[in-house]
Amino acid sequence: YSQGTFGFIAPEILTRVVTSPTKAADIYALGVLLCKLLLDLEPRVTQPPDVREARAGNGDMRYLLQCMMQEKPEGRPSSTQVRDRLPFQAMSLASPSKSCTPDYWTMERLPEGSPTLQRFDVTAELKAGMEGFIGKPVRSIKRLENSDLWTKYSNERMAMQRQLQGRQGWQRSDRQPGTVQRVAELPGADALMNVEAGEVYLMHGAAEGAEYAIVRHGLDERLASQEVNCYGRGIYFAEDVDKCLQYFRKQEGVVYVCRVLLGHTFFADTDDLARLQQRQLGLGVHSKMQLVCRPPCVEGHFDTTTKCAHDRFHSVLGDPRPHSVRPERQFREFVVYDRKQVYVEYVVRLA
């Protein structure tokens, strides 16, 4: 027989996949209990409460509880992860519109009323890990803690997860960013990253003079260059730091390590893109691609009008290597077209 109260029993026990309680089953039951206490959602006998129906709490709170009530036990967070994150989540209930910040941020320990933008030198703490992630020697690292931009990003992350509803995007192994394998080097990156929204760490390179604006306001697709835009007017990211060095254009530059929501990703190599431009936009192969300012629809239409009513992809993965004579000098690029899909977290200067 099943042990516990119906509605709080983990599915693996209810279906007798396992016959005795486990730590993962306790996490499930705790998640259901917290849904009732914090979100006012009633337990259901055969499935967990739907956190999308909650009116209380913020995106991060609901996402944490959803992780705790995942169907597969191995997908649930550990008790340590729940313990570390839950206090900040619970405190944020007093202000549902304010998404809680990552638990490893220093801002959480500052007095109330401190500025919403803080910069912390974390070179000593993260130098070895960041060098493992980037693959090159690092001179300095600053972590940007901007609660205003984080709130916008966190809300977009929850909205994208609801919209996707289990659809697969970049999760195909051959299209995963290379940073996914290296992400454990960064704090918090391997715990409770929102895989369902395609959340990954990627790199963006920019000239030294752009740092002040990026630190204060984040990356903005409205300021994208109109000179060289292979995939439209978006925000471009790389999985390889050597591609970031190309962004500098022989100037002194900075590498920004960002959280990016790729969501449902459109994949295009060079020939695919050329055909799309010529057919959909009526332009030549070397057309002015800067006219495109959003990803294609699910039918593959790149358009610059409002006529297309199809659902749209959230990002574009461009790969010039299949048709390049020197593929070893070519790099994939990941492009998003909405600044709310990006949070700039680290400012890195290479040695």
mmCIF file of C-alpha atoms in Angstrom:
data_model
loop_
_atom_site.group_PDB
_atom_site.id
_atom_site.type_symbol
_atom_site.label_atom_id
_atom_site.label_comp_id
_atom_site.label_asym_id
_atom_site.label_seq_id
_atom_site.Cartn_x
_atom_site.Cartn_y
_atom_site.Cartn_z
ATOM 1 C CA TYR A 1 0.000 0.000 0.000
ATOM 2 C CA SER A 2 1.061 3.631 -0.392
ATOM 3 C CA GLN A 3 2.435 5.422 2.641
ATOM 4 C CA GLY A 4 1.192 8.902 3.524
ATOM 5 C CA THR A 5 -1.754 11.135 2.743
ATOM 6 C CA PHE A 6 -3.128 11.148 -0.784
ATOM 7 C CA GLY A 7 -2.122 14.329 -2.552
ATOM 8 C CA PHE A 8 1.226 14.430 -0.719
ATOM 9 C CA ILE A 9 2.502 10.994 -1.840
ATOM 10 C CA ALA A 10 5.242 11.084 -4.468
ATOM 11 C CA PRO A 11 4.198 9.452 -7.767
ATOM 12 C CA GLU A 12 6.936 6.786 -7.598
ATOM 13 C CA ILE A 13 5.470 5.560 -4.301
ATOM 14 C CA LEU A 14 1.861 5.915 -5.420
ATOM 15 C CA THR A 15 2.568 3.754 -8.483
ATOM 16 C CA ARG A 16 4.771 1.375 -6.436
ATOM 17 C CA VAL A 17 7.884 1.997 -8.514
ATOM 18 C CA VAL A 18 9.566 2.166 -5.111
ATOM 19 C CA THR A 19 8.097 0.573 -2.008
ATOM 20 C CA SER A 20 9.601 2.670 0.769
ATOM 21 C CA PRO A 21 9.964 6.433 1.356
ATOM 22 C CA THR A 22 13.049 8.205 0.007
ATOM 23 C CA LYS A 23 14.564 11.657 0.449
ATOM 24 C CA ALA A 24 13.250 12.628 -2.992
ATOM 25 C CA ALA A 25 9.743 11.590 -1.892
ATOM 26 C CA ASP A 26 10.078 13.849 1.149
ATOM 27 C CA ILE A 27 11.041 16.748 -1.110
ATOM 28 C CA TYR A 28 7.913 16.094 -3.184
ATOM 29 C CA ALA A 29 5.667 16.097 -0.104
ATOM 30 C CA LEU A 30 7.304 19.279 1.183
ATOM 31 C CA GLY A 31 6.698 20.956 -2.180
ATOM 32 C CA VAL A 32 2.982 20.097 -2.025
ATOM 33 C CA LEU A 33 2.788 21.367 1.559
ATOM 34 C CA LEU A 34 4.499 24.663 0.656
ATOM 35 C CA CYS A 35 2.125 25.107 -2.280
ATOM 36 C CA LYS A 36 -0.731 25.016 0.200
ATOM 37 C CA LEU A 37 0.928 27.262 2.798
ATOM 38 C CA LEU A 38 2.573 29.830 0.531
ATOM 39 C CA LEU A 39 0.584 29.781 -2.713
ATOM 40 C CA ASP A 40 -2.842 28.672 -1.399
ATOM 41 C CA LEU A 41 -2.997 25.755 -3.855
ATOM 42 C CA GLU A 42 -4.882 22.653 -2.744
ATOM 43 C CA PRO A 43 -3.259 19.189 -3.040
ATOM 44 C CA ARG A 44 -4.585 16.907 -5.781
ATOM 45 C CA VAL A 45 -4.743 13.125 -5.487
ATOM 46 C CA THR A 46 -3.093 11.969 -8.716
ATOM 47 C CA GLN A 47 -0.960 14.966 -9.704
ATOM 48 C CA PRO A 48 0.808 17.883 -8.005
ATOM 49 C CA PRO A 49 -0.703 21.367 -7.722
ATOM 50 C CA ASP A 50 -0.262 23.494 -10.845
ATOM 51 C CA VAL A 51 1.924 26.425 -9.786
ATOM 52 C CA ARG A 52 0.870 28.318 -12.912
ATOM 53 C CA GLU A 53 -2.519 28.839 -11.249
ATOM 54 C CA ALA A 54 -0.948 30.629 -8.270
ATOM 55 C CA ARG A 55 -1.572 34.324 -7.778
ATOM 56 C CA ALA A 56 0.859 34.679 -4.881
ATOM 57 C CA GLY A 57 4.626 34.377 -5.026
ATOM 58 C CA ASN A 58 6.993 35.261 -7.817
ATOM 59 C CA GLY A 59 8.495 33.393 -10.748
ATOM 60 C CA ASP A 60 11.452 31.998 -8.824
ATOM 61 C CA MET A 61 9.259 30.785 -5.951
ATOM 62 C CA ARG A 62 6.890 28.978 -8.273
ATOM 63 C CA TYR A 63 9.770 27.489 -10.224
ATOM 64 C CA LEU A 64 11.446 26.150 -7.064
ATOM 65 C CA LEU A 65 8.214 24.450 -5.964
ATOM 66 C CA GLN A 66 7.707 23.037 -9.440
ATOM 67 C CA CYS A 67 11.201 21.512 -9.297
ATOM 68 C CA MET A 68 10.400 19.960 -5.924
ATOM 69 C CA MET A 69 7.296 18.284 -7.369
ATOM 70 C CA GLN A 70 8.794 16.909 -10.578
ATOM 71 C CA GLU A 71 7.512 13.482 -11.566
ATOM 72 C CA LYS A 72 10.980 11.934 -11.793
ATOM 73 C CA PRO A 73 12.749 11.765 -8.395
ATOM 74 C CA GLU A 74 16.173 12.457 -9.889
ATOM 75 C CA GLY A 75 14.942 15.814 -11.204
ATOM 76 C CA ARG A 76 14.065 17.175 -7.760
ATOM 77 C CA PRO A 77 16.499 19.431 -5.869
ATOM 78 C CA SER A 78 18.295 18.164 -2.807
ATOM 79 C CA SER A 79 17.291 19.203 0.696
ATOM 80 C CA THR A 80 20.399 21.408 0.833
ATOM 81 C CA GLN A 81 19.374 23.275 -2.322
ATOM 82 C CA VAL A 82 15.849 23.770 -0.975
ATOM 83 C CA ARG A 83 17.188 24.935 2.386
ATOM 84 C CA ASP A 84 19.560 27.450 0.784
ATOM 85 C CA ARG A 85 16.982 28.974 -1.548
ATOM 86 C CA LEU A 86 13.716 28.762 0.336
ATOM 87 C CA PRO A 87 14.307 31.559 2.910
ATOM 88 C CA PHE A 88 14.828 34.139 0.160
ATOM 89 C CA GLN A 89 11.820 32.816 -1.761
ATOM 90 C CA ALA A 90 9.562 32.991 1.304
ATOM 91 C CA MET A 91 10.661 36.518 2.185
ATOM 92 C CA SER A 92 9.822 37.663 -1.324
ATOM 93 C CA LEU A 93 6.163 36.720 -0.819
ATOM 94 C CA ALA A 94 5.651 40.011 1.032
ATOM 95 C CA SER A 95 6.357 41.688 -2.302
ATOM 96 C CA PRO A 96 5.148 39.322 -5.076
ATOM 97 C CA SER A 97 6.288 41.651 -7.847
ATOM 98 C CA LYS A 98 9.914 41.502 -6.723
ATOM 99 C CA SER A 99 11.685 38.321 -7.844
ATOM 100 C CA CYS A 100 14.245 37.034 -5.381
ATOM 101 C CA THR A 101 17.852 37.164 -6.438
ATOM 102 C CA PRO A 102 20.276 34.196 -6.547
ATOM 103 C CA ASP A 103 21.240 32.987 -3.095
ATOM 104 C CA TYR A 104 24.984 33.342 -3.753
ATOM 105 C CA TRP A 105 24.683 37.082 -4.434
ATOM 106 C CA THR A 106 26.279 39.414 -1.907
ATOM 107 C CA MET A 107 23.402 41.887 -2.265
ATOM 108 C CA GLU A 108 21.211 39.653 -0.093
ATOM 109 C CA ARG A 109 23.394 40.506 2.912
ATOM 110 C CA LEU A 110 23.410 44.282 2.411
ATOM 111 C CA PRO A 111 21.258 46.618 4.536
ATOM 112 C CA GLU A 112 17.754 47.377 3.320
ATOM 113 C CA GLY A 113 17.656 50.473 1.119
ATOM 114 C CA SER A 114 21.029 49.776 -0.548
ATOM 115 C CA PRO A 115 21.286 50.673 -4.279
ATOM 116 C CA THR A 116 19.684 48.122 -6.606
ATOM 117 C CA LEU A 117 22.872 47.897 -8.698
ATOM 118 C CA GLN A 118 26.007 46.533 -7.051
ATOM 119 C CA ARG A 119 29.367 45.426 -8.462
ATOM 120 C CA PHE A 120 31.517 42.976 -6.529
ATOM 121 C CA ASP A 121 35.054 41.886 -7.325
ATOM 122 C CA VAL A 122 34.958 38.076 -7.198
ATOM 123 C CA THR A 123 38.303 37.432 -8.894
ATOM 124 C CA ALA A 124 39.841 35.581 -5.958
ATOM 125 C CA GLU A 125 36.738 33.472 -5.467
ATOM 126 C CA LEU A 126 35.976 32.589 -9.089
ATOM 127 C CA LYS A 127 39.244 32.904 -11.036
ATOM 128 C CA ALA A 128 39.914 29.165 -11.307
ATOM 129 C CA GLY A 129 36.294 28.318 -12.109
ATOM 130 C CA MET A 130 35.915 31.109 -14.673
ATOM 131 C CA GLU A 131 39.120 30.084 -16.427
ATOM 132 C CA GLY A 132 37.726 26.553 -16.647
ATOM 133 C CA PHE A 133 34.477 27.890 -18.084
ATOM 134 C CA ILE A 134 36.026 30.331 -20.570
ATOM 135 C CA GLY A 135 39.135 28.350 -21.412
ATOM 136 C CA LYS A 136 41.594 31.258 -21.202
ATOM 137 C CA PRO A 137 43.547 33.014 -18.408
ATOM 138 C CA VAL A 138 41.510 35.654 -16.587
ATOM 139 C CA ARG A 139 42.760 38.929 -15.107
ATOM 140 C CA SER A 140 39.666 40.134 -13.244
ATOM 141 C CA ILE A 141 36.025 39.210 -12.641
ATOM 142 C CA LYS A 142 33.198 41.414 -11.399
ATOM 143 C CA ARG A 143 29.733 40.109 -10.609
ATOM 144 C CA LEU A 144 26.847 42.442 -11.464
ATOM 145 C CA GLU A 145 23.961 42.300 -9.025
ATOM 146 C CA ASN A 146 21.141 44.391 -10.447
ATOM 147 C CA SER A 147 17.850 43.538 -8.766
ATOM 148 C CA ASP A 148 15.774 45.621 -11.197
ATOM 149 C CA LEU A 149 17.091 43.842 -14.296
ATOM 150 C CA TRP A 150 16.979 40.497 -12.490
ATOM 151 C CA THR A 151 13.253 40.945 -11.796
ATOM 152 C CA LYS A 152 12.512 41.493 -15.489
ATOM 153 C CA TYR A 153 14.653 38.519 -16.472
ATOM 154 C CA SER A 154 13.131 36.232 -13.837
ATOM 155 C CA ASN A 155 9.583 37.100 -14.882
ATOM 156 C CA GLU A 156 10.440 36.430 -18.535
ATOM 157 C CA ARG A 157 11.954 33.083 -17.563
ATOM 158 C CA MET A 158 8.745 31.943 -15.877
ATOM 159 C CA ALA A 159 6.584 33.199 -18.764
ATOM 160 C CA MET A 160 8.739 31.365 -21.313
ATOM 161 C CA GLN A 161 8.550 28.143 -19.338
ATOM 162 C CA ARG A 162 4.745 28.348 -19.310
ATOM 163 C CA GLN A 163 4.678 29.087 -23.016
ATOM 164 C CA LEU A 164 6.916 26.174 -23.962
ATOM 165 C CA GLN A 165 4.971 23.597 -21.930
ATOM 166 C CA GLY A 166 7.495 20.850 -22.488
ATOM 167 C CA ARG A 167 8.433 21.588 -26.121
ATOM 168 C CA GLN A 168 12.032 20.766 -26.925
ATOM 169 C CA GLY A 169 14.319 23.524 -28.155
ATOM 170 C CA TRP A 170 18.113 23.576 -27.937
ATOM 171 C CA GLN A 171 18.042 20.406 -25.769
ATOM 172 C CA ARG A 172 19.038 18.315 -28.809
ATOM 173 C CA SER A 173 22.552 17.198 -27.911
ATOM 174 C CA ASP A 174 24.105 18.342 -31.216
ATOM 175 C CA ARG A 175 22.665 21.831 -30.755
ATOM 176 C CA GLN A 176 23.425 22.367 -27.091
ATOM 177 C CA PRO A 177 25.762 25.268 -26.378
ATOM 178 C CA GLY A 178 29.218 24.028 -25.493
ATOM 179 C CA THR A 179 28.982 25.995 -22.262
ATOM 180 C CA VAL A 180 26.455 23.473 -20.896
ATOM 181 C CA GLN A 181 29.264 20.997 -20.275
ATOM 182 C CA ARG A 182 31.409 23.647 -18.553
ATOM 183 C CA VAL A 183 28.694 25.372 -16.551
ATOM 184 C CA ALA A 184 29.405 23.535 -13.273
ATOM 185 C CA GLU A 185 32.452 25.795 -12.884
ATOM 186 C CA LEU A 186 30.156 28.744 -12.048
ATOM 187 C CA PRO A 187 28.300 29.067 -8.724
ATOM 188 C CA GLY A 188 24.601 28.345 -8.865
ATOM 189 C CA ALA A 189 24.742 27.379 -12.531
ATOM 190 C CA ASP A 190 24.360 23.644 -11.989
ATOM 191 C CA ALA A 191 21.529 23.964 -9.441
ATOM 192 C CA LEU A 192 17.992 24.912 -10.430
ATOM 193 C CA MET A 193 18.889 26.335 -13.847
ATOM 194 C CA ASN A 194 15.629 26.495 -15.774
ATOM 195 C CA VAL A 195 16.298 23.917 -18.471
ATOM 196 C CA GLU A 196 12.657 24.014 -19.603
ATOM 197 C CA ALA A 197 13.134 27.642 -20.642
ATOM 198 C CA GLY A 198 16.473 26.845 -22.271
ATOM 199 C CA GLU A 199 18.428 28.841 -19.679
ATOM 200 C CA VAL A 200 22.175 28.695 -20.316
ATOM 201 C CA TYR A 201 25.322 30.706 -19.720
ATOM 202 C CA LEU A 202 26.811 32.225 -22.883
ATOM 203 C CA MET A 203 29.439 34.867 -23.641
ATOM 204 C CA HIS A 204 29.142 38.261 -25.298
ATOM 205 C CA GLY A 205 32.111 40.371 -26.318
ATOM 206 C CA ALA A 206 32.067 44.172 -26.529
ATOM 207 C CA ALA A 207 34.533 47.020 -26.802
ATOM 208 C CA GLU A 208 35.829 48.593 -23.601
ATOM 209 C CA GLY A 209 33.841 51.800 -24.044
ATOM 210 C CA ALA A 210 30.480 50.026 -23.879
ATOM 211 C CA GLU A 211 30.948 48.750 -20.327
ATOM 212 C CA TYR A 212 29.274 51.626 -18.478
ATOM 213 C CA ALA A 213 26.015 51.334 -20.438
ATOM 214 C CA ILE A 214 25.947 47.530 -20.304
ATOM 215 C CA VAL A 215 26.533 47.465 -16.562
ATOM 216 C CA ARG A 216 23.705 49.910 -15.892
ATOM 217 C CA HIS A 217 21.140 48.893 -18.498
ATOM 218 C CA GLY A 218 22.119 45.424 -19.733
ATOM 219 C CA LEU A 219 22.356 44.395 -23.380
ATOM 220 C CA ASP A 220 19.804 46.009 -25.676
ATOM 221 C CA GLU A 221 18.774 44.656 -29.082
ATOM 222 C CA ARG A 222 17.685 48.171 -30.123
ATOM 223 C CA LEU A 223 21.333 49.211 -30.205
ATOM 224 C CA ALA A 224 22.490 46.316 -32.395
ATOM 225 C CA SER A 225 24.977 47.217 -35.099
ATOM 226 C CA GLN A 226 23.558 47.751 -38.598
ATOM 227 C CA GLU A 227 26.835 46.949 -40.329
ATOM 228 C CA VAL A 228 27.330 43.196 -39.923
ATOM 229 C CA ASN A 229 24.190 41.287 -38.957
ATOM 230 C CA CYS A 230 24.207 37.742 -40.235
ATOM 231 C CA TYR A 231 21.052 36.851 -38.325
ATOM 232 C CA GLY A 232 19.282 40.172 -37.905
ATOM 233 C CA ARG A 233 19.225 42.924 -35.307
ATOM 234 C CA GLY A 234 19.525 40.905 -32.127
ATOM 235 C CA ILE A 235 21.883 40.274 -29.222
ATOM 236 C CA TYR A 236 24.646 37.884 -30.234
ATOM 237 C CA PHE A 237 26.283 35.290 -28.001
ATOM 238 C CA ALA A 238 29.063 32.760 -28.351
ATOM 239 C CA GLU A 239 29.873 29.439 -26.733
ATOM 240 C CA ASP A 240 33.564 29.903 -27.590
ATOM 241 C CA VAL A 241 35.550 32.851 -26.236
ATOM 242 C CA ASP A 242 37.503 33.088 -29.498
ATOM 243 C CA LYS A 243 34.308 34.290 -31.162
ATOM 244 C CA CYS A 244 34.019 37.012 -28.498
ATOM 245 C CA LEU A 245 37.471 38.218 -29.469
ATOM 246 C CA GLN A 246 36.161 38.767 -33.001
ATOM 247 C CA TYR A 247 33.444 41.043 -31.587
ATOM 248 C CA PHE A 248 36.142 43.397 -30.258
ATOM 249 C CA ARG A 249 37.289 44.275 -33.783
ATOM 250 C CA LYS A 250 40.943 44.700 -32.740
ATOM 251 C CA GLN A 251 40.031 46.954 -29.831
ATOM 252 C CA GLU A 252 40.442 46.387 -26.125
ATOM 253 C CA GLY A 253 37.391 44.494 -25.036
ATOM 254 C CA VAL A 254 35.433 42.858 -22.247
ATOM 255 C CA VAL A 255 33.791 39.445 -22.095
ATOM 256 C CA TYR A 256 30.337 39.401 -20.487
ATOM 257 C CA VAL A 257 29.175 36.043 -19.147
ATOM 258 C CA CYS A 258 25.384 36.142 -19.301
ATOM 259 C CA ARG A 259 22.369 34.068 -18.413
ATOM 260 C CA VAL A 260 20.383 33.658 -21.639
ATOM 261 C CA LEU A 261 16.906 32.202 -22.248
ATOM 262 C CA LEU A 262 17.095 30.397 -25.577
ATOM 263 C CA GLY A 263 13.667 28.792 -25.315
ATOM 264 C CA HIS A 264 12.574 27.183 -28.580
ATOM 265 C CA THR A 265 15.508 27.682 -30.941
ATOM 266 C CA PHE A 266 15.478 27.987 -34.736
ATOM 267 C CA PHE A 267 18.491 26.325 -36.329
ATOM 268 C CA ALA A 268 19.953 27.738 -39.551
ATOM 269 C CA ASP A 269 23.195 27.209 -41.387
ATOM 270 C CA THR A 270 24.502 29.724 -43.953
ATOM 271 C CA ASP A 271 22.691 28.255 -46.974
ATOM 272 C CA ASP A 272 19.412 27.980 -45.072
ATOM 273 C CA LEU A 273 19.628 31.626 -44.145
ATOM 274 C CA ALA A 274 20.441 32.758 -47.680
ATOM 275 C CA ARG A 275 17.440 30.922 -49.107
ATOM 276 C CA LEU A 276 15.146 32.337 -46.406
ATOM 277 C CA GLN A 277 16.324 35.878 -47.040
ATOM 278 C CA GLN A 278 15.879 35.578 -50.772
ATOM 279 C CA ARG A 279 12.468 33.889 -50.612
ATOM 280 C CA GLN A 280 10.861 35.628 -47.633
ATOM 281 C CA LEU A 281 12.328 39.112 -47.875
ATOM 282 C CA GLY A 282 12.842 39.354 -51.633
ATOM 283 C CA LEU A 283 16.507 40.185 -51.055
ATOM 284 C CA GLY A 284 19.764 38.752 -52.352
ATOM 285 C CA VAL A 285 22.156 36.473 -50.521
ATOM 286 C CA HIS A 286 24.145 39.435 -49.210
ATOM 287 C CA SER A 287 21.007 41.342 -48.293
ATOM 288 C CA LYS A 288 20.526 43.859 -45.522
ATOM 289 C CA MET A 289 19.648 41.333 -42.864
ATOM 290 C CA GLN A 290 19.447 44.097 -40.276
ATOM 291 C CA LEU A 291 15.823 44.547 -41.363
ATOM 292 C CA VAL A 292 14.974 41.377 -39.430
ATOM 293 C CA CYS A 293 14.431 42.181 -35.763
ATOM 294 C CA ARG A 294 12.757 39.045 -34.406
ATOM 295 C CA PRO A 295 13.194 35.282 -34.819
ATOM 296 C CA PRO A 296 11.260 33.399 -37.504
ATOM 297 C CA CYS A 297 7.884 31.821 -36.908
ATOM 298 C CA VAL A 298 7.535 28.075 -36.418
ATOM 299 C CA GLU A 299 6.912 27.768 -40.172
ATOM 300 C CA GLY A 300 10.340 29.277 -40.853
ATOM 301 C CA HIS A 301 9.234 32.722 -42.040
ATOM 302 C CA PHE A 302 11.672 35.582 -41.493
ATOM 303 C CA ASP A 303 9.537 38.672 -41.938
ATOM 304 C CA THR A 304 9.657 42.365 -41.191
ATOM 305 C CA THR A 305 5.912 42.942 -41.040
ATOM 306 C CA THR A 306 3.078 42.075 -38.669
ATOM 307 C CA LYS A 307 1.248 39.895 -41.207
ATOM 308 C CA CYS A 308 2.537 36.548 -39.918
ATOM 309 C CA ALA A 309 0.324 35.241 -37.094
ATOM 310 C CA HIS A 310 2.201 31.981 -36.430
ATOM 311 C CA ASP A 311 3.879 31.292 -33.096
ATOM 312 C CA ARG A 312 7.524 32.326 -33.121
ATOM 313 C CA PHE A 313 10.787 30.805 -32.058
ATOM 314 C CA HIS A 314 12.556 32.485 -29.136
ATOM 315 C CA SER A 315 16.098 32.478 -30.541
ATOM 316 C CA VAL A 316 18.250 31.587 -33.531
ATOM 317 C CA LEU A 317 21.274 29.292 -33.630
ATOM 318 C CA GLY A 318 23.412 30.097 -36.644
ATOM 319 C CA ASP A 319 26.085 27.652 -37.773
ATOM 320 C CA PRO A 320 28.307 28.674 -40.702
ATOM 321 C CA ARG A 321 30.597 25.634 -40.424
ATOM 322 C CA PRO A 322 28.880 23.032 -42.667
ATOM 323 C CA HIS A 323 29.597 25.016 -45.857
ATOM 324 C CA SER A 324 32.826 26.747 -44.841
ATOM 325 C CA VAL A 325 36.150 25.918 -46.517
ATOM 326 C CA ARG A 326 37.855 26.525 -43.151
ATOM 327 C CA PRO A 327 35.325 25.385 -40.528
ATOM 328 C CA GLU A 328 37.963 25.451 -37.780
ATOM 329 C CA ARG A 329 37.882 29.274 -37.999
ATOM 330 C CA GLN A 330 34.104 29.503 -37.872
ATOM 331 C CA PHE A 331 31.944 29.609 -34.748
ATOM 332 C CA ARG A 332 28.286 29.108 -33.967
ATOM 333 C CA GLU A 333 26.301 32.103 -32.728
ATOM 334 C CA PHE A 334 23.204 32.237 -30.555
ATOM 335 C CA VAL A 335 20.913 35.214 -31.098
ATOM 336 C CA VAL A 336 17.973 36.539 -29.075
ATOM 337 C CA TYR A 337 15.877 39.538 -30.026
ATOM 338 C CA ASP A 338 14.482 40.618 -26.663
ATOM 339 C CA ARG A 339 16.644 42.134 -23.904
ATOM 340 C CA LYS A 340 14.422 40.527 -21.227
ATOM 341 C CA GLN A 341 15.884 37.148 -22.278
ATOM 342 C CA VAL A 342 19.337 38.193 -21.053
ATOM 343 C CA TYR A 343 20.872 38.910 -17.672
ATOM 344 C CA VAL A 344 24.500 40.104 -17.691
ATOM 345 C CA GLU A 345 26.036 38.566 -14.583
ATOM 346 C CA TYR A 346 29.832 38.670 -14.923
ATOM 347 C CA VAL A 347 32.252 41.203 -16.398
ATOM 348 C CA VAL A 348 35.458 39.373 -17.277
ATOM 349 C CA ARG A 349 38.772 40.798 -18.437
ATOM 350 C CA LEU A 350 41.180 38.336 -19.988
ATOM 351 C CA ALA A 351 44.843 38.213 -19.023
#
